[in-house]
């Protein structure tokens, strides 16, 4: 629903009278066409119409006019076909495609991570800039000691580069020996920066009780902008800063964990941040992230993903194998059922997990107030009771226990089996060629534009 804008019909008519006339004409023709297929199903036609309930529906307008509809990942294409545009799909199945998004490896490898690019070139025959298929040639070197050492050194240098950047820009000192756990993307509730916030509070409270819970330090790095009118998103940015205050001011933390919020997130920042990441946070509510492309950038640059079965994460998992990615949480189908049958009850999770209860309570009392100096009652209220009589539609507490458990596996792999970690990172880089936008564009040429490549 994030991308399916609806405009108020009266406002539209006043501001854009001529375009309104045209849209009315389109709607009329389209509904006539639909009535050929759905002659006695008034309600179905009303749902599919471009104008309805005094709103102009941009997504339905697109569906009415276009020749092809791309779901941008396999999962999301299926959601379009079976739910969102079901009526249209049943009439025009050949319109619908699943061509997974991609990223340009010229920018996200060769330009952003010159160390890794030169290493890959050294071990690959042919010009990888022109042929994304060559990535796979580094796969056998995952067991080559020398290659692994060089690969690890590249990551180290990228972490040092980010440390210098953040020192210069924001005056923050970070420890390049720590694990860089990165959550960077637009600030939106469905992307669940809030789940990551709760998790940091959880680790904070664990360390308070048992200082040995964390041995190798972790730096939690956020970068995100909120849209100007999105008050809840801005409140979450405030919460990140309060957690930062609480964690960084507490002497008990003793350098074990640190929280950093990178200002002014943009492509230039991403180019420095993503190559420095050890952990890639791709934790959207399953069913809500159409594809994601940040996930692909991290993978190419050798970060391991902790993520839900959503968007292109699913296809990353298919390519690297279950042992080289960390999947947690409920599926898109599971979340859909929670929504349809109203079975989500966060109160039960709150009552049954003392650790989670303490995290929630921290939003409104205790150290977040003392150090962070601010209360987050609205967020607390929302997690537990939802809004407008509807439980939290992002199911944050539902996936929280599974996230905690999976994160412990991620952490212990890094701490206790660093060589295995490097192996898995190399597999991720080696399998990332598929996510080059060159592959995406090849498929668009084949399936949409009917173009043949030229020499
Ligand atoms: C890649 C990119 C995104 C998209 O990231 P997702 O994790 O897929 O949401 C957003 N902003 C910037 C600056 C990016 O480089």
Tab-separated table of C-alpha atoms and ligand atoms in Angstrom:
chain	number	residue	atom	x	y	z
A	1	UNK	CA	0.000	0.000	0.000
A	2	UNK	CA	3.082	2.210	0.524
A	3	UNK	CA	3.336	2.905	-3.226
A	4	UNK	CA	-0.362	2.872	-4.165
A	5	UNK	CA	-1.325	6.509	-3.838
A	6	UNK	CA	-4.946	7.633	-3.911
A	7	UNK	CA	-5.821	11.258	-4.547
A	8	UNK	CA	-8.916	13.036	-3.329
A	9	UNK	CA	-11.231	13.355	-6.338
A	10	UNK	CA	-12.540	16.825	-5.468
A	11	UNK	CA	-9.078	18.261	-4.945
A	12	UNK	CA	-7.906	16.666	-8.177
A	13	UNK	CA	-10.830	18.136	-10.152
A	14	UNK	CA	-10.125	21.618	-8.826
A	15	UNK	CA	-6.362	21.568	-9.364
A	16	UNK	CA	-6.132	19.574	-12.606
A	17	UNK	CA	-9.510	19.983	-14.371
A	18	UNK	CA	-8.385	18.864	-17.835
A	19	UNK	CA	-6.437	15.864	-16.594
A	20	UNK	CA	-9.442	14.975	-14.461
A	21	UNK	CA	-11.630	14.886	-17.609
A	22	UNK	CA	-9.130	12.592	-19.311
A	23	UNK	CA	-8.960	10.251	-16.322
A	24	UNK	CA	-12.768	10.101	-16.221
A	25	UNK	CA	-12.792	9.119	-19.899
A	26	UNK	CA	-10.148	6.446	-19.277
A	27	UNK	CA	-12.116	5.123	-16.316
A	28	UNK	CA	-15.321	4.910	-18.312
A	29	UNK	CA	-13.701	2.979	-21.167
A	30	UNK	CA	-11.867	0.712	-18.756
A	31	UNK	CA	-15.006	-0.141	-16.782
A	32	UNK	CA	-16.849	-0.907	-20.020
A	33	UNK	CA	-14.054	-3.278	-20.983
A	34	UNK	CA	-14.145	-4.915	-17.555
A	35	UNK	CA	-17.907	-5.431	-17.766
A	36	UNK	CA	-17.346	-7.674	-20.806
A	37	UNK	CA	-15.459	-10.081	-18.542
A	38	UNK	CA	-17.248	-9.442	-15.271
A	39	UNK	CA	-20.757	-8.733	-16.545
A	40	UNK	CA	-22.698	-9.349	-13.341
A	41	UNK	CA	-20.002	-8.526	-10.822
A	42	UNK	CA	-20.573	-4.829	-10.119
A	43	UNK	CA	-18.551	-4.964	-6.916
A	44	UNK	CA	-15.489	-6.445	-8.613
A	45	UNK	CA	-15.562	-3.739	-11.284
A	46	UNK	CA	-15.954	-1.030	-8.638
A	47	UNK	CA	-12.865	-2.390	-6.875
A	48	UNK	CA	-10.797	-2.390	-10.060
A	49	UNK	CA	-11.998	1.028	-11.283
A	50	UNK	CA	-9.629	3.992	-11.571
A	51	UNK	CA	-12.078	6.208	-9.642
A	52	UNK	CA	-14.006	5.037	-6.582
A	53	UNK	CA	-14.906	6.162	-3.063
A	54	UNK	CA	-14.212	9.753	-4.174
A	55	UNK	CA	-10.592	8.913	-4.864
A	56	UNK	CA	-8.377	8.575	-7.920
A	57	UNK	CA	-6.361	5.367	-7.609
A	58	UNK	CA	-2.957	5.736	-9.201
A	59	UNK	CA	-2.123	2.014	-9.165
A	60	UNK	CA	-5.378	1.056	-10.899
A	61	UNK	CA	-4.770	3.813	-13.459
A	62	UNK	CA	-1.395	2.257	-14.261
A	63	UNK	CA	-2.874	-1.233	-14.545
A	64	UNK	CA	-5.612	0.069	-16.868
A	65	UNK	CA	-3.153	1.688	-19.254
A	66	UNK	CA	0.029	-0.339	-19.313
A	67	UNK	CA	1.177	-3.170	-21.542
A	68	UNK	CA	3.291	-4.942	-18.893
A	69	UNK	CA	3.264	-5.059	-15.083
A	70	UNK	CA	6.440	-6.108	-13.288
A	71	UNK	CA	6.280	-7.319	-9.678
A	72	UNK	CA	10.046	-6.553	-9.204
A	73	UNK	CA	10.602	-9.861	-7.302
A	74	UNK	CA	9.011	-13.311	-7.447
A	75	UNK	CA	7.166	-12.961	-4.142
A	76	UNK	CA	5.774	-9.527	-4.922
A	77	UNK	CA	4.695	-10.567	-8.438
A	78	UNK	CA	2.730	-13.407	-6.812
A	79	UNK	CA	1.148	-10.983	-4.326
A	80	UNK	CA	0.080	-8.729	-7.221
A	81	UNK	CA	-1.375	-11.660	-9.155
A	82	UNK	CA	-3.228	-13.340	-6.289
A	83	UNK	CA	-4.291	-10.347	-4.199
A	84	UNK	CA	-3.752	-6.732	-5.204
A	85	UNK	CA	-4.569	-6.965	-8.942
A	86	UNK	CA	-6.266	-10.374	-8.924
A	87	UNK	CA	-9.202	-9.276	-11.088
A	88	UNK	CA	-6.936	-7.813	-13.758
A	89	UNK	CA	-4.573	-10.810	-13.667
A	90	UNK	CA	-7.425	-13.224	-14.344
A	91	UNK	CA	-8.311	-11.327	-17.528
A	92	UNK	CA	-4.778	-10.446	-18.713
A	93	UNK	CA	-2.356	-13.004	-17.232
A	94	UNK	CA	0.215	-12.379	-19.987
A	95	UNK	CA	0.596	-8.771	-18.818
A	96	UNK	CA	2.193	-9.869	-15.560
A	97	UNK	CA	5.930	-10.468	-15.125
A	98	UNK	CA	8.388	-11.204	-12.350
A	99	UNK	CA	11.726	-9.582	-13.192
A	100	UNK	CA	13.726	-9.102	-10.034
A	101	UNK	CA	15.312	-5.691	-9.492
A	102	UNK	CA	19.079	-5.274	-9.667
A	103	UNK	CA	21.933	-2.946	-8.796
A	104	UNK	CA	24.765	-1.746	-10.977
A	105	UNK	CA	27.944	-3.528	-9.982
A	106	UNK	CA	29.936	-0.707	-11.628
A	107	UNK	CA	28.830	1.635	-8.829
A	108	UNK	CA	28.304	-0.802	-5.936
A	109	UNK	CA	31.440	-2.859	-6.409
A	110	UNK	CA	33.998	-1.244	-8.733
A	111	UNK	CA	33.475	2.346	-7.585
A	112	UNK	CA	32.333	1.949	-3.968
A	113	UNK	CA	34.649	-0.920	-3.006
A	114	UNK	CA	37.823	-0.626	-5.058
A	115	UNK	CA	39.691	-2.974	-2.717
A	116	UNK	CA	37.249	-5.831	-3.330
A	117	UNK	CA	36.958	-5.003	-7.015
A	118	UNK	CA	40.721	-5.277	-7.520
A	119	UNK	CA	40.835	-8.511	-5.506
A	120	UNK	CA	38.060	-10.034	-7.630
A	121	UNK	CA	39.793	-8.921	-10.844
A	122	UNK	CA	42.992	-10.569	-9.703
A	123	UNK	CA	41.243	-13.955	-9.424
A	124	UNK	CA	38.815	-13.773	-12.336
A	125	UNK	CA	39.480	-14.301	-16.047
A	126	UNK	CA	37.730	-11.713	-18.234
A	127	UNK	CA	36.211	-8.268	-17.676
A	128	UNK	CA	33.759	-8.418	-14.791
A	129	UNK	CA	32.650	-4.832	-15.495
A	130	UNK	CA	31.054	-6.095	-18.687
A	131	UNK	CA	30.000	-9.586	-17.547
A	132	UNK	CA	28.269	-10.095	-14.210
A	133	UNK	CA	28.400	-13.867	-14.728
A	134	UNK	CA	32.115	-13.821	-13.869
A	135	UNK	CA	31.394	-13.215	-10.153
A	136	UNK	CA	30.905	-16.979	-9.743
A	137	UNK	CA	34.557	-17.604	-10.646
A	138	UNK	CA	35.634	-16.549	-7.140
A	139	UNK	CA	33.478	-19.245	-5.501
A	140	UNK	CA	36.214	-21.952	-5.400
A	141	UNK	CA	38.547	-19.509	-3.622
A	142	UNK	CA	36.327	-19.474	-0.532
A	143	UNK	CA	38.573	-22.296	0.737
A	144	UNK	CA	41.836	-20.646	-0.385
A	145	UNK	CA	43.636	-19.302	2.695
A	146	UNK	CA	45.404	-16.510	0.857
A	147	UNK	CA	42.239	-15.304	-0.856
A	148	UNK	CA	40.339	-15.349	2.460
A	149	UNK	CA	43.070	-13.305	4.136
A	150	UNK	CA	43.002	-10.699	1.382
A	151	UNK	CA	39.180	-10.624	1.455
A	152	UNK	CA	39.180	-10.050	5.208
A	153	UNK	CA	41.756	-7.277	4.876
A	154	UNK	CA	39.603	-5.464	2.313
A	155	UNK	CA	36.692	-5.460	4.793
A	156	UNK	CA	38.990	-4.135	7.538
A	157	UNK	CA	40.170	-1.277	5.339
A	158	UNK	CA	36.578	-0.402	4.455
A	159	UNK	CA	35.687	-0.289	8.150
A	160	UNK	CA	38.627	2.010	8.817
A	161	UNK	CA	37.507	4.224	5.910
A	162	UNK	CA	34.015	4.509	7.409
A	163	UNK	CA	35.487	5.217	10.871
A	164	UNK	CA	37.473	8.120	9.389
A	165	UNK	CA	34.396	9.422	7.578
A	166	UNK	CA	32.169	9.441	10.663
A	167	UNK	CA	34.945	11.006	12.784
A	168	UNK	CA	35.351	13.826	10.268
A	169	UNK	CA	31.645	14.393	9.570
A	170	UNK	CA	30.084	13.931	12.993
A	171	UNK	CA	33.017	13.795	15.405
A	172	UNK	CA	32.118	10.238	16.455
A	173	UNK	CA	34.816	7.682	17.269
A	174	UNK	CA	33.943	4.111	16.323
A	175	UNK	CA	35.955	0.973	16.943
A	176	UNK	CA	36.908	-0.659	13.624
A	177	UNK	CA	37.592	-3.891	15.548
A	178	UNK	CA	33.895	-4.088	16.470
A	179	UNK	CA	31.202	-5.841	14.438
A	180	UNK	CA	29.520	-3.324	12.122
A	181	UNK	CA	25.794	-4.089	12.188
A	182	UNK	CA	24.146	-1.812	9.622
A	183	UNK	CA	20.501	-0.874	9.131
A	184	UNK	CA	20.366	1.766	6.372
A	185	UNK	CA	17.333	2.539	4.200
A	186	UNK	CA	14.424	5.019	4.150
A	187	UNK	CA	12.826	5.342	7.565
A	188	UNK	CA	9.509	3.518	7.350
A	189	UNK	CA	7.550	1.447	9.841
A	190	UNK	CA	7.389	-1.574	7.508
A	191	UNK	CA	11.215	-1.626	7.301
A	192	UNK	CA	11.126	-2.058	11.081
A	193	UNK	CA	13.967	0.124	12.331
A	194	UNK	CA	11.874	-0.105	15.523
A	195	UNK	CA	12.516	-3.864	15.796
A	196	UNK	CA	16.244	-3.128	15.654
A	197	UNK	CA	15.813	-0.447	18.345
A	198	UNK	CA	14.057	-2.914	20.651
A	199	UNK	CA	16.814	-5.434	20.014
A	200	UNK	CA	19.544	-2.960	21.004
A	201	UNK	CA	17.647	-2.247	24.233
A	202	UNK	CA	17.432	-6.013	24.771
A	203	UNK	CA	21.213	-6.413	24.404
A	204	UNK	CA	21.768	-3.364	26.621
A	205	UNK	CA	19.664	-4.896	29.392
A	206	UNK	CA	21.419	-8.262	28.985
A	207	UNK	CA	24.835	-6.621	29.419
A	208	UNK	CA	23.568	-4.822	32.530
A	209	UNK	CA	22.815	-8.220	34.095
A	210	UNK	CA	25.727	-10.174	32.609
A	211	UNK	CA	28.718	-8.201	31.279
A	212	UNK	CA	30.026	-11.359	29.572
A	213	UNK	CA	26.956	-11.495	27.277
A	214	UNK	CA	28.956	-9.491	24.745
A	215	UNK	CA	32.657	-10.237	24.277
A	216	UNK	CA	33.438	-8.870	20.809
A	217	UNK	CA	32.012	-5.324	20.668
A	218	UNK	CA	29.209	-4.370	18.264
A	219	UNK	CA	28.609	-1.014	16.571
A	220	UNK	CA	24.954	-0.594	15.593
A	221	UNK	CA	24.807	1.807	12.674
A	222	UNK	CA	21.591	3.395	11.434
A	223	UNK	CA	21.192	5.710	8.466
A	224	UNK	CA	17.780	6.911	7.331
A	225	UNK	CA	15.701	9.893	6.328
A	226	UNK	CA	12.032	10.293	7.268
A	227	UNK	CA	9.587	11.871	4.818
A	228	UNK	CA	8.669	15.426	5.961
A	229	UNK	CA	5.103	14.609	6.996
A	230	UNK	CA	5.748	11.191	8.534
A	231	UNK	CA	5.563	11.977	12.263
A	232	UNK	CA	5.927	8.390	13.485
A	233	UNK	CA	9.091	7.935	11.402
A	234	UNK	CA	10.579	11.061	12.973
A	235	UNK	CA	9.657	9.774	16.423
A	236	UNK	CA	11.614	6.588	15.654
A	237	UNK	CA	14.659	8.716	14.703
A	238	UNK	CA	14.312	10.430	18.103
A	239	UNK	CA	14.152	7.017	19.758
A	240	UNK	CA	17.367	5.923	18.011
A	241	UNK	CA	19.067	9.031	19.408
A	242	UNK	CA	17.713	8.392	22.912
A	243	UNK	CA	19.024	4.821	22.812
A	244	UNK	CA	22.346	6.212	21.581
A	245	UNK	CA	22.477	8.546	24.620
A	246	UNK	CA	21.498	5.769	27.030
A	247	UNK	CA	24.050	3.294	25.650
A	248	UNK	CA	26.932	5.683	25.130
A	249	UNK	CA	26.583	7.420	28.522
A	250	UNK	CA	26.291	4.250	30.573
A	251	UNK	CA	29.690	3.269	32.059
A	252	UNK	CA	28.493	-0.363	32.371
A	253	UNK	CA	28.577	-0.680	28.575
A	254	UNK	CA	32.367	-0.298	28.659
A	255	UNK	CA	32.783	-0.108	24.874
A	256	UNK	CA	30.823	-3.338	24.322
A	257	UNK	CA	28.099	-1.730	22.260
A	258	UNK	CA	27.794	1.612	20.531
A	259	UNK	CA	24.956	3.195	18.539
A	260	UNK	CA	25.635	5.523	15.606
A	261	UNK	CA	23.099	7.464	13.548
A	262	UNK	CA	24.633	8.597	10.256
A	263	UNK	CA	23.232	11.953	9.167
A	264	UNK	CA	21.990	12.794	5.694
A	265	UNK	CA	21.689	9.273	4.300
A	266	UNK	CA	22.135	9.327	0.526
A	267	UNK	CA	23.865	7.309	-2.193
A	268	UNK	CA	27.267	8.888	-1.461
A	269	UNK	CA	26.982	7.859	2.215
A	270	UNK	CA	25.785	4.382	1.207
A	271	UNK	CA	28.894	3.953	-0.944
A	272	UNK	CA	31.090	4.358	2.144
A	273	UNK	CA	28.840	2.591	4.639
A	274	UNK	CA	27.774	-0.571	2.802
A	275	UNK	CA	31.302	-1.835	1.954
A	276	UNK	CA	32.130	-1.472	5.689
A	277	UNK	CA	29.222	-3.613	6.936
A	278	UNK	CA	29.587	-7.051	8.529
A	279	UNK	CA	25.851	-7.555	9.124
A	280	UNK	CA	23.106	-6.448	6.716
A	281	UNK	CA	19.733	-5.788	8.374
A	282	UNK	CA	16.865	-6.681	5.995
A	283	UNK	CA	14.091	-7.113	8.535
A	284	UNK	CA	10.923	-5.790	6.859
A	285	UNK	CA	7.530	-7.295	7.743
A	286	UNK	CA	7.336	-10.202	5.263
A	287	UNK	CA	5.028	-9.290	2.385
A	288	UNK	CA	5.724	-5.560	2.518
A	289	UNK	CA	9.155	-5.036	0.844
A	290	UNK	CA	8.492	-5.413	-2.895
A	291	UNK	CA	12.116	-6.255	-3.676
A	292	UNK	CA	14.693	-4.231	-1.778
A	293	UNK	CA	17.995	-3.383	-3.431
A	294	UNK	CA	20.038	-2.453	-0.364
A	295	UNK	CA	20.052	-6.191	0.440
A	296	UNK	CA	21.844	-6.827	-2.905
A	297	UNK	CA	24.455	-4.083	-2.331
A	298	UNK	CA	25.373	-5.543	1.074
A	299	UNK	CA	25.565	-9.075	-0.304
A	300	UNK	CA	27.893	-8.039	-3.125
A	301	UNK	CA	30.136	-6.268	-0.615
A	302	UNK	CA	30.411	-9.308	1.661
A	303	UNK	CA	28.031	-8.572	4.537
A	304	UNK	CA	25.922	-11.454	5.861
A	305	UNK	CA	22.182	-10.862	5.853
A	306	UNK	CA	19.853	-11.254	8.795
A	307	UNK	CA	16.439	-10.963	7.201
A	308	UNK	CA	12.855	-12.030	6.735
A	309	UNK	CA	11.520	-14.080	3.808
A	310	UNK	CA	10.521	-10.932	1.943
A	311	UNK	CA	11.116	-9.455	-1.511
A	312	UNK	CA	14.493	-10.295	-3.021
A	313	UNK	CA	15.774	-11.685	0.322
A	314	UNK	CA	14.048	-14.913	-0.707
A	315	UNK	CA	15.966	-15.019	-3.970
A	316	UNK	CA	19.244	-14.183	-2.215
A	317	UNK	CA	18.582	-17.152	0.107
A	318	UNK	CA	17.880	-19.389	-2.900
A	319	UNK	CA	21.191	-18.432	-4.468
A	320	UNK	CA	23.544	-18.506	-1.478
A	321	UNK	CA	21.765	-21.417	0.295
A	322	UNK	CA	20.178	-21.464	3.766
A	323	UNK	CA	23.582	-21.904	5.424
A	324	UNK	CA	24.893	-18.570	4.105
A	325	UNK	CA	22.049	-16.282	5.208
A	326	UNK	CA	20.154	-15.848	8.491
A	327	UNK	CA	16.388	-15.991	8.047
A	328	UNK	CA	13.966	-15.313	10.895
A	329	UNK	CA	10.339	-14.405	11.523
A	330	UNK	CA	6.983	-15.219	10.005
A	331	UNK	CA	6.366	-15.603	6.261
A	332	UNK	CA	4.318	-13.300	4.017
A	333	UNK	CA	1.543	-15.876	4.121
A	334	UNK	CA	1.712	-16.087	7.918
A	335	UNK	CA	1.434	-12.308	8.162
A	336	UNK	CA	-1.443	-12.258	5.686
A	337	UNK	CA	-3.319	-14.768	7.838
A	338	UNK	CA	-2.662	-12.712	10.975
A	339	UNK	CA	-4.235	-9.775	9.182
A	340	UNK	CA	-7.229	-11.617	7.693
A	341	UNK	CA	-8.167	-13.649	10.791
A	342	UNK	CA	-7.152	-11.084	13.427
A	343	UNK	CA	-5.051	-13.639	15.254
A	344	UNK	CA	-2.150	-11.391	16.259
A	345	UNK	CA	-2.068	-10.846	19.998
A	346	UNK	CA	1.074	-9.000	21.149
A	347	UNK	CA	-0.138	-9.131	24.766
A	348	UNK	CA	0.631	-12.862	24.893
A	349	UNK	CA	4.227	-12.285	23.756
A	350	UNK	CA	4.587	-9.472	26.280
A	351	UNK	CA	3.385	-11.720	29.096
A	352	UNK	CA	5.346	-14.825	28.154
A	353	UNK	CA	8.767	-13.252	27.516
A	354	UNK	CA	10.082	-11.353	30.549
A	355	UNK	CA	13.024	-10.065	28.471
A	356	UNK	CA	10.671	-8.598	25.882
A	357	UNK	CA	8.423	-7.132	28.571
A	358	UNK	CA	11.430	-5.350	30.081
A	359	UNK	CA	12.384	-3.961	26.651
A	360	UNK	CA	8.872	-2.587	26.077
A	361	UNK	CA	8.750	-1.067	29.542
A	362	UNK	CA	12.087	0.635	28.913
A	363	UNK	CA	10.290	2.841	26.333
A	364	UNK	CA	8.329	4.526	29.135
A	365	UNK	CA	10.433	4.193	32.281
A	366	UNK	CA	13.931	3.649	33.665
A	367	UNK	CA	17.220	4.345	31.928
A	368	UNK	CA	15.867	5.600	28.629
A	369	UNK	CA	14.193	8.382	30.616
A	370	UNK	CA	17.218	8.939	32.833
A	371	UNK	CA	19.897	9.042	30.124
A	372	UNK	CA	17.902	9.358	26.894
A	373	UNK	CA	15.712	11.946	28.590
A	374	UNK	CA	12.482	11.148	26.727
A	375	UNK	CA	9.449	8.934	27.017
A	376	UNK	CA	8.033	6.957	24.080
A	377	UNK	CA	4.476	6.236	25.225
A	378	UNK	CA	2.965	6.395	21.760
A	379	UNK	CA	5.354	3.786	20.366
A	380	UNK	CA	4.800	1.605	23.450
A	381	UNK	CA	1.031	1.926	23.111
A	382	UNK	CA	1.209	1.039	19.434
A	383	UNK	CA	3.344	-2.065	19.812
A	384	UNK	CA	0.950	-3.500	22.375
A	385	UNK	CA	-2.483	-2.182	21.432
A	386	UNK	CA	-2.169	-0.936	17.867
A	387	UNK	CA	-4.194	1.918	16.463
A	388	UNK	CA	-7.759	2.496	15.221
A	389	UNK	CA	-8.833	-0.832	16.764
A	390	UNK	CA	-6.259	-2.735	14.683
A	391	UNK	CA	-3.220	-4.514	16.207
A	392	UNK	CA	0.259	-3.319	15.105
A	393	UNK	CA	0.203	-4.142	11.352
A	394	UNK	CA	4.007	-4.553	11.266
A	395	UNK	CA	3.932	-7.467	13.747
A	396	UNK	CA	7.065	-6.297	15.524
A	397	UNK	CA	6.621	-8.266	18.743
A	398	UNK	CA	5.556	-11.362	16.765
A	399	UNK	CA	8.984	-11.626	15.138
A	400	UNK	CA	11.007	-10.352	18.116
A	401	UNK	CA	11.706	-13.731	19.844
A	402	UNK	CA	12.820	-15.271	16.558
A	403	UNK	CA	15.017	-12.240	15.814
A	404	UNK	CA	16.750	-12.471	19.206
A	405	UNK	CA	17.436	-16.167	18.716
A	406	UNK	CA	18.724	-15.784	15.161
A	407	UNK	CA	20.898	-12.813	16.077
A	408	UNK	CA	22.649	-14.869	18.749
A	409	UNK	CA	23.592	-17.383	16.047
A	410	UNK	CA	24.906	-14.574	13.824
A	411	UNK	CA	26.916	-13.107	16.688
A	412	UNK	CA	28.457	-16.389	17.775
A	413	UNK	CA	29.410	-17.299	14.264
A	414	UNK	CA	31.364	-14.055	13.980
A	415	UNK	CA	32.925	-14.336	17.437
A	416	UNK	CA	33.752	-18.071	17.508
A	417	UNK	CA	34.148	-19.018	13.847
A	418	UNK	CA	35.498	-16.010	11.995
A	419	UNK	CA	36.967	-18.187	9.223
A	420	UNK	CA	33.536	-19.696	8.524
A	421	UNK	CA	32.115	-16.181	8.507
A	422	UNK	CA	34.589	-15.140	5.805
A	423	UNK	CA	33.704	-18.260	3.757
A	424	UNK	CA	30.032	-17.323	3.871
A	425	UNK	CA	30.766	-13.701	2.962
A	426	UNK	CA	32.739	-14.868	-0.077
A	427	UNK	CA	29.837	-17.096	-1.163
A	428	UNK	CA	27.607	-14.014	-0.947
A	429	UNK	CA	29.904	-11.949	-3.188
A	430	UNK	CA	30.311	-14.881	-5.599
A	431	UNK	CA	26.542	-15.332	-5.958
A	432	UNK	CA	25.743	-11.623	-6.243
A	433	UNK	CA	26.264	-11.390	-10.015
A	434	UNK	CA	22.646	-12.410	-10.577
A	435	UNK	CA	21.580	-9.199	-8.830
A	436	UNK	CA	23.445	-6.968	-11.273
A	437	UNK	CA	21.026	-4.640	-13.053
A	438	UNK	CA	22.631	-5.898	-16.288
A	439	UNK	CA	20.690	-9.142	-15.734
A	440	UNK	CA	17.526	-7.166	-14.950
A	441	UNK	CA	17.894	-5.142	-18.143
A	442	UNK	CA	18.582	-8.275	-20.223
A	443	UNK	CA	15.263	-9.663	-18.994
A	444	UNK	CA	13.422	-6.394	-19.693
A	445	UNK	CA	14.847	-6.436	-23.231
A	446	UNK	CA	13.763	-10.018	-23.740
A	447	UNK	CA	10.342	-9.946	-22.087
A	448	UNK	CA	9.157	-6.360	-22.517
A	449	UNK	CA	10.971	-4.437	-25.258
A	450	UNK	CA	11.852	-7.283	-27.640
A	451	UNK	CA	15.328	-5.893	-28.191
A	452	UNK	CA	18.377	-7.874	-29.274
A	453	UNK	CA	21.818	-6.936	-27.944
A	454	UNK	CA	24.218	-5.201	-30.373
A	455	UNK	CA	27.984	-5.733	-30.552
B	1	LIG	C1	19.965	1.308	-2.246
B	1	LIG	C2	19.476	2.509	-1.576
B	1	LIG	C3	18.175	2.540	-1.044
B	1	LIG	C4	17.249	1.358	-1.083
B	1	LIG	O1	17.570	0.552	0.026
B	1	LIG	P1	16.563	-0.599	0.551
B	1	LIG	O2	17.347	-1.248	1.662
B	1	LIG	O3	16.342	-1.513	-0.596
B	1	LIG	O4	15.345	0.080	1.016
B	1	LIG	C5	17.734	3.676	-0.415
B	1	LIG	N1	18.523	4.761	-0.299
B	1	LIG	C6	19.788	4.778	-0.777
B	1	LIG	C7	20.625	5.996	-0.609
B	1	LIG	C8	20.322	3.649	-1.436
B	1	LIG	O5	21.567	3.672	-1.901
